[in-house]
Coordinates of C-alpha atoms and ligand atoms in Angstrom, one line a residue:
X111 CA 96.1 -52.8 15.7
X112 CA 96.5 -52.2 19.3
X113 CA 97.8 -54.9 21.6
X114 CA 98.0 -57.0 18.7
X115 CA 101.5 -58.8 19.7
X116 CA 100.5 -59.1 23.4
X117 CA 97.1 -60.5 22.6
X118 CA 98.7 -63.2 20.3
X119 CA 101.4 -64.1 22.8
X120 CA 98.8 -64.5 25.6
X121 CA 96.6 -66.6 23.8
X122 CA 99.3 -69.1 22.5
X123 CA 100.4 -69.3 26.2
X124 CA 97.0 -70.3 27.4
X125 CA 96.5 -72.6 24.6
X126 CA 99.1 -74.7 25.9
X127 CA 96.8 -75.5 28.9
X128 CA 93.8 -76.5 26.7
X129 CA 92.6 -80.0 27.3
X130 CA 94.5 -80.4 30.5
X131 CA 92.4 -82.0 33.3
X132 CA 94.2 -80.5 36.0
X133 CA 97.3 -78.1 36.2
X134 CA 100.1 -79.0 38.1
X135 CA 102.0 -76.2 40.1
X136 CA 104.8 -76.6 37.3
X137 CA 102.4 -75.8 34.4
X138 CA 100.9 -72.7 36.2
X139 CA 104.6 -71.3 36.8
X140 CA 105.7 -72.2 33.6
X141 CA 102.6 -70.5 32.0
X142 CA 103.2 -67.2 34.2
X143 CA 107.0 -67.3 33.0
X144 CA 105.5 -66.9 29.6
X145 CA 103.0 -64.4 30.6
X146 CA 105.8 -62.4 32.3
X147 CA 108.0 -62.1 29.1
X148 CA 104.6 -61.2 26.9
X149 CA 104.3 -58.3 29.3
X150 CA 107.8 -57.1 29.2
X151 CA 107.9 -57.3 25.7
X152 CA 104.9 -55.2 25.4
X153 CA 106.6 -52.6 27.5
X154 CA 104.9 -52.9 30.6
X155 CA 106.8 -51.3 33.5
X156 CA 109.1 -54.1 35.2
X157 CA 107.8 -53.7 38.6
X158 CA 104.3 -53.5 37.4
X159 CA 104.9 -56.8 35.7
X160 CA 106.5 -58.4 38.5
X161 CA 103.7 -57.8 41.0
X162 CA 101.2 -58.7 38.7
X163 CA 102.6 -62.1 37.8
X164 CA 103.2 -62.6 41.3
X165 CA 99.4 -62.2 42.3
X166 CA 98.1 -64.2 39.3
X167 CA 100.4 -67.0 40.2
X168 CA 99.3 -66.9 44.0
X169 CA 96.0 -66.8 43.0
X170 CA 96.1 -69.8 40.2
X171 CA 98.2 -72.1 42.6
X172 CA 95.7 -71.5 45.4
X173 CA 92.7 -71.6 43.3
X174 CA 89.7 -74.2 44.1
X175 CA 89.0 -76.4 41.2
X176 CA 85.8 -75.3 39.7
X177 CA 83.4 -77.5 38.1
X178 CA 82.0 -74.9 35.8
X179 CA 85.3 -73.9 34.4
X180 CA 88.2 -75.9 32.8
X181 CA 91.6 -75.2 34.3
X182 CA 92.9 -73.1 31.3
X183 CA 89.6 -71.1 31.5
X184 CA 90.2 -70.7 35.3
X185 CA 93.6 -69.2 34.4
X186 CA 92.5 -66.8 32.0
X187 CA 89.7 -65.7 34.2
X188 CA 92.1 -64.7 36.9
X189 CA 94.4 -63.0 34.4
X190 CA 91.2 -61.0 33.2
X191 CA 90.3 -59.9 36.5
X192 CA 94.0 -59.0 37.4
X193 CA 94.7 -57.1 34.2
X194 CA 91.0 -55.2 35.0
X195 CA 92.2 -54.3 38.2
X196 CA 95.7 -53.1 37.2
X197 CA 94.0 -50.7 35.0
X198 CA 91.9 -49.5 37.7
X199 CA 88.9 -51.9 38.0
X200 CA 86.2 -49.4 37.0
X201 CA 85.2 -46.4 35.0
X202 CA 86.3 -43.1 36.7
X203 CA 83.8 -39.9 35.8
X204 CA 85.1 -36.9 35.1
X205 CA 85.3 -34.6 38.0
X206 CA 82.6 -31.8 38.2
X207 CA 82.3 -28.6 40.2
X208 CA 79.4 -27.5 42.4
X209 CA 79.0 -24.2 41.0
X210 CA 80.0 -23.3 37.5
X211 CA 82.2 -23.6 35.4
X212 CA 83.9 -26.8 36.1
X213 CA 87.7 -26.2 35.1
X214 CA 89.7 -28.7 33.1
X215 CA 93.3 -28.2 32.6
X216 CA 95.1 -30.2 29.9
X217 CA 98.5 -31.1 30.3
X218 CA 101.2 -33.1 28.9
X219 CA 104.1 -33.3 26.4
X220 CA 104.1 -32.0 22.8
X221 CA 102.5 -34.0 20.0
X222 CA 100.8 -36.3 22.7
X223 CA 97.4 -35.0 21.6
X224 CA 96.5 -32.3 24.1
X225 CA 94.8 -29.9 21.7
X226 CA 93.1 -32.6 19.8
X227 CA 91.8 -34.1 23.1
X228 CA 90.7 -30.8 24.5
X229 CA 88.5 -30.6 21.2
X230 CA 87.4 -34.2 22.1
X231 CA 86.3 -33.3 25.3
X232 CA 84.7 -30.3 24.2
X233 CA 82.6 -32.5 21.9
X234 CA 81.9 -35.3 24.5
X235 CA 80.6 -32.4 26.8
X236 CA 78.4 -30.9 24.5
X237 CA 76.9 -34.1 23.2
X238 CA 76.5 -36.2 26.3
X239 CA 76.3 -33.5 28.9
X240 CA 74.5 -30.7 27.0
X241 CA 77.3 -28.4 28.0
X242 CA 78.4 -25.2 27.1
X243 CA 82.3 -25.2 27.2
X244 CA 84.5 -22.5 26.4
X245 CA 88.2 -23.1 25.3
X246 CA 91.2 -21.0 26.6
X247 CA 94.1 -21.1 24.1
X248 CA 97.0 -21.4 26.6
X249 CA 99.7 -22.9 24.5
X250 CA 101.6 -19.9 23.2
X251 CA 104.6 -21.3 22.3
X252 CA 103.6 -23.9 19.6
X253 CA 102.6 -21.0 17.2
X254 CA 100.0 -23.6 15.5
X255 CA 98.4 -24.5 18.5
X256 CA 96.2 -21.3 18.9
X257 CA 95.1 -21.6 15.4
X258 CA 94.5 -25.5 15.9
X259 CA 92.3 -24.8 18.8
X260 CA 90.3 -22.0 16.9
X261 CA 89.9 -24.5 13.9
X262 CA 88.4 -26.9 16.4
X263 CA 86.4 -24.3 17.9
X264 CA 84.8 -23.4 14.7
X265 CA 84.0 -26.9 13.8
X266 CA 82.0 -27.6 17.4
X267 CA 80.8 -24.1 17.4
X268 CA 82.7 -23.9 20.9
X269 CA 84.2 -20.5 21.7
X270 CA 87.7 -20.0 22.0
X271 CA 89.5 -17.3 24.3
X272 CA 92.9 -16.6 23.0
X273 CA 95.2 -13.5 23.1
X274 CA 97.5 -14.8 20.5
X275 CA 101.1 -15.9 21.2
X276 CA 102.4 -12.7 22.6
X277 CA 101.2 -12.8 26.2
X278 CA 101.7 -14.4 29.5
X279 CA 99.5 -17.7 29.4
X280 CA 98.5 -17.0 33.3
X281 CA 97.1 -13.8 32.3
X282 CA 95.4 -15.4 29.3
X283 CA 93.7 -17.9 31.5
X284 CA 92.9 -15.1 34.1
X285 CA 91.1 -13.2 31.3
X286 CA 89.5 -16.3 29.9
X287 CA 88.1 -17.0 33.2
X288 CA 86.3 -14.0 33.3
X289 CA 84.7 -14.3 30.0
X290 CA 83.5 -18.0 31.0
X291 CA 81.9 -16.1 34.0
X292 CA 80.2 -13.4 32.1
X293 CA 78.9 -15.7 29.5
X294 CA 78.0 -18.5 32.4
X295 CA 79.8 -21.2 30.5
X296 CA 79.6 -24.5 32.7
X297 CA 82.7 -25.9 31.5
X298 CA 86.1 -24.3 30.8
X299 CA 89.0 -26.2 29.0
X300 CA 92.4 -24.9 29.2
X301 CA 94.9 -26.1 26.5
X302 CA 98.4 -25.4 27.9
X303 CA 101.8 -25.6 26.4
X304 CA 104.0 -28.9 26.0
X305 CA 107.4 -29.6 25.5
X306 CA 109.4 -32.5 24.1
X307 CA 110.5 -33.3 27.6
X308 CA 109.7 -32.2 31.1
X309 CA 111.5 -28.9 32.0
X310 CA 111.7 -26.9 34.9
X311 CA 110.0 -23.8 33.1
X312 CA 107.3 -25.7 31.6
X313 CA 106.2 -27.2 35.2
X314 CA 106.7 -23.6 36.8
X315 CA 104.2 -22.0 34.4
X316 CA 101.8 -24.8 34.6
X317 CA 101.8 -24.6 38.5
X318 CA 101.4 -21.0 38.1
X319 CA 98.2 -21.7 35.9
X320 CA 97.0 -24.3 38.5
X321 CA 97.2 -22.0 41.5
X322 CA 95.3 -19.2 39.5
X323 CA 92.5 -21.6 38.0
X324 CA 92.0 -24.1 40.8
X325 CA 90.9 -26.6 38.0
X326 CA 88.7 -29.5 39.0
X327 CA 90.5 -31.7 36.8
X328 CA 94.0 -31.7 35.6
X329 CA 94.0 -34.5 32.7
X330 CA 97.5 -35.7 31.7
X331 CA 97.5 -36.2 27.9
X332 CA 99.4 -39.5 27.4
X333 CA 100.6 -40.8 23.9
X334 CA 100.2 -44.9 24.2
X335 CA 102.7 -45.2 21.4
X336 CA 105.4 -44.4 23.8
X337 CA 104.8 -47.3 26.1
X338 CA 106.0 -47.3 29.7
X339 CA 107.9 -44.0 29.0
X340 CA 104.1 -42.6 29.2
X341 CA 103.7 -43.6 32.6
X342 CA 107.2 -42.2 33.7
X343 CA 106.3 -38.8 32.3
X344 CA 102.9 -39.1 33.9
X345 CA 104.7 -39.7 37.3
X346 CA 106.6 -36.7 36.8
X347 CA 103.8 -34.4 35.9
X348 CA 101.8 -36.0 38.5
X349 CA 104.7 -35.0 41.2
X350 CA 104.7 -31.3 40.1
X351 CA 100.9 -30.6 39.4
X352 CA 99.1 -33.6 41.5
X353 CA 97.1 -34.5 38.2
X354 CA 93.6 -36.0 38.7
X355 CA 93.2 -38.1 35.5
X356 CA 94.8 -39.5 32.4
X357 CA 93.7 -39.6 28.8
X358 CA 95.5 -42.1 26.7
X359 CA 95.6 -41.3 23.0
X360 CA 96.6 -42.9 19.7
X361 CA 95.1 -46.5 20.7
X362 CA 93.8 -47.0 17.3
X363 CA 97.5 -47.2 16.4
X364 CA 99.7 -50.4 16.8
X365 CA 100.3 -49.6 20.4
X366 CA 101.8 -52.4 22.5
X367 CA 100.2 -52.1 25.8
X368 CA 103.0 -50.9 27.9
X369 CA 101.2 -47.7 28.6
X370 CA 97.7 -48.6 29.2
X371 CA 99.0 -51.4 31.7
X372 CA 101.8 -49.3 33.6
X373 CA 100.2 -46.0 34.1
X374 CA 97.6 -46.5 36.6
X375 CA 99.8 -48.6 38.9
X376 CA 102.8 -46.1 38.3
X377 CA 101.0 -42.8 39.1
X378 CA 97.7 -44.1 41.1
X379 CA 95.9 -41.7 38.9
X380 CA 92.7 -43.1 36.8
X381 CA 92.6 -43.3 33.1
X382 CA 89.4 -41.7 32.4
X383 CA 89.4 -41.5 28.5
X384 CA 90.7 -43.2 25.7
X385 CA 91.6 -41.6 22.2
X386 CA 91.0 -43.8 19.3
X387 CA 91.4 -41.6 16.2
X388 CA 92.2 -38.1 15.0
X389 CA 88.5 -37.3 14.6
X390 CA 86.7 -35.1 17.3
X391 CA 84.2 -38.1 18.1
X392 CA 87.0 -40.6 18.5
X393 CA 87.3 -40.3 22.3
X394 CA 85.8 -43.1 24.7
X395 CA 85.2 -43.3 28.4
X396 CA 87.9 -45.8 29.9
X397 CA 86.5 -49.0 31.1
X398 CA 89.3 -51.2 32.4
X399 CA 87.2 -54.7 32.1
X400 CA 86.6 -53.9 28.6
X401 CA 90.2 -53.0 27.9
X402 CA 91.2 -56.3 29.6
X403 CA 88.9 -58.4 27.4
X404 CA 90.4 -56.4 24.2
X405 CA 94.0 -57.3 25.4
X406 CA 92.8 -61.2 26.1
X407 CA 91.2 -61.3 22.6
Ligands
GDP49 P1 99.6 -31.6 21.4 O1 100.9 -31.0 20.9 O2 99.7 -32.4 22.6 O3 98.4 -30.6 21.3 O4 99.2 -32.6 20.1 P2 98.1 -32.4 19.0 O5 96.7 -32.5 19.6 O6 98.6 -31.4 18.0 O7 98.3 -33.8 18.5 C1 99.4 -34.2 18.0 C2 99.0 -35.3 16.8 O8 98.2 -36.6 17.2 C3 98.0 -34.9 15.8 O9 98.4 -35.2 14.5 C4 96.7 -35.6 16.3 O10 95.6 -35.6 15.1 C5 97.2 -36.8 16.7 N1 96.1 -37.6 17.6 C6 95.9 -36.9 18.7 N2 95.0 -37.9 19.3 C7 94.9 -39.0 18.5 C8 94.5 -40.3 18.4 O11 94.0 -40.8 19.5 N3 94.6 -41.2 17.4 C9 95.6 -40.9 16.3 N4 95.5 -41.7 15.3 N5 96.0 -39.6 16.4 C10 95.8 -38.7 17.3

């Protein structure tokens, strides 16, 4: 289960405060040392942990005693609020163009879940926004990717523009956008290539696609199982491409929390969706407050 270790650790830490009438400064400092350890063990970025713990500690030390809450409830409330803030405070909707089509470009490392997430997004747009999306198959390096997207297209009854794997992805995107214009598709979802790690050639190709397509949304797809590495990679893509948002995948697995808690702070870009399974309907809008509640259990 996602965040299991972190949730258990935090609950244990806060349980030591239960029944205390008033918290001493030493109680708070001790608890925050434990919270710090729990976050680091969950693979949250070091600088993020440092500033988070500092903020919570200062707020807890300075907090007025409230009659309605026990001291331990009050500390938990502050942690809850600060976790929510850390993950972006509020849900951020998908960008939408003033004129059709809205163009969404999917980017990320190979295996992160780009192609699957492209499918999930199309499903979401069809069902929730009554949209008529078109896919463009721009991942020409992983031979199975084009076929995978076509299969998804068939399942969802969403058209796929592809030219196989022999053509330049920039040309494919150019031609695909023409088809979207002709067919008056209101959304275009461009699947792009990934690599096992960031490399110059990939970034150059993605930059060329971006310059051609002027996407309204560049979504970095991040595998939450990779912890704070996901935040580092996201920052790398952001530097090159100025991403507009993040989709965090595989939150149905036993991810520890490092990606979810680091990525917003490290990149400054909002997490817009979370993937919670392999099926095409297993995508949810990301709500920071709900995620904080889930972490605190
Ligand atoms: P790409 O290389 O980035 O296009 O990655 P794919 O879309 O092919 O996904 C890689 C693997 O991750 C596939 O087996 C997907 O089924 C799986 N996957 C993608 N998103 C999720 C998710 O949210 N949860 C789980 N459990 N698996 C996922």
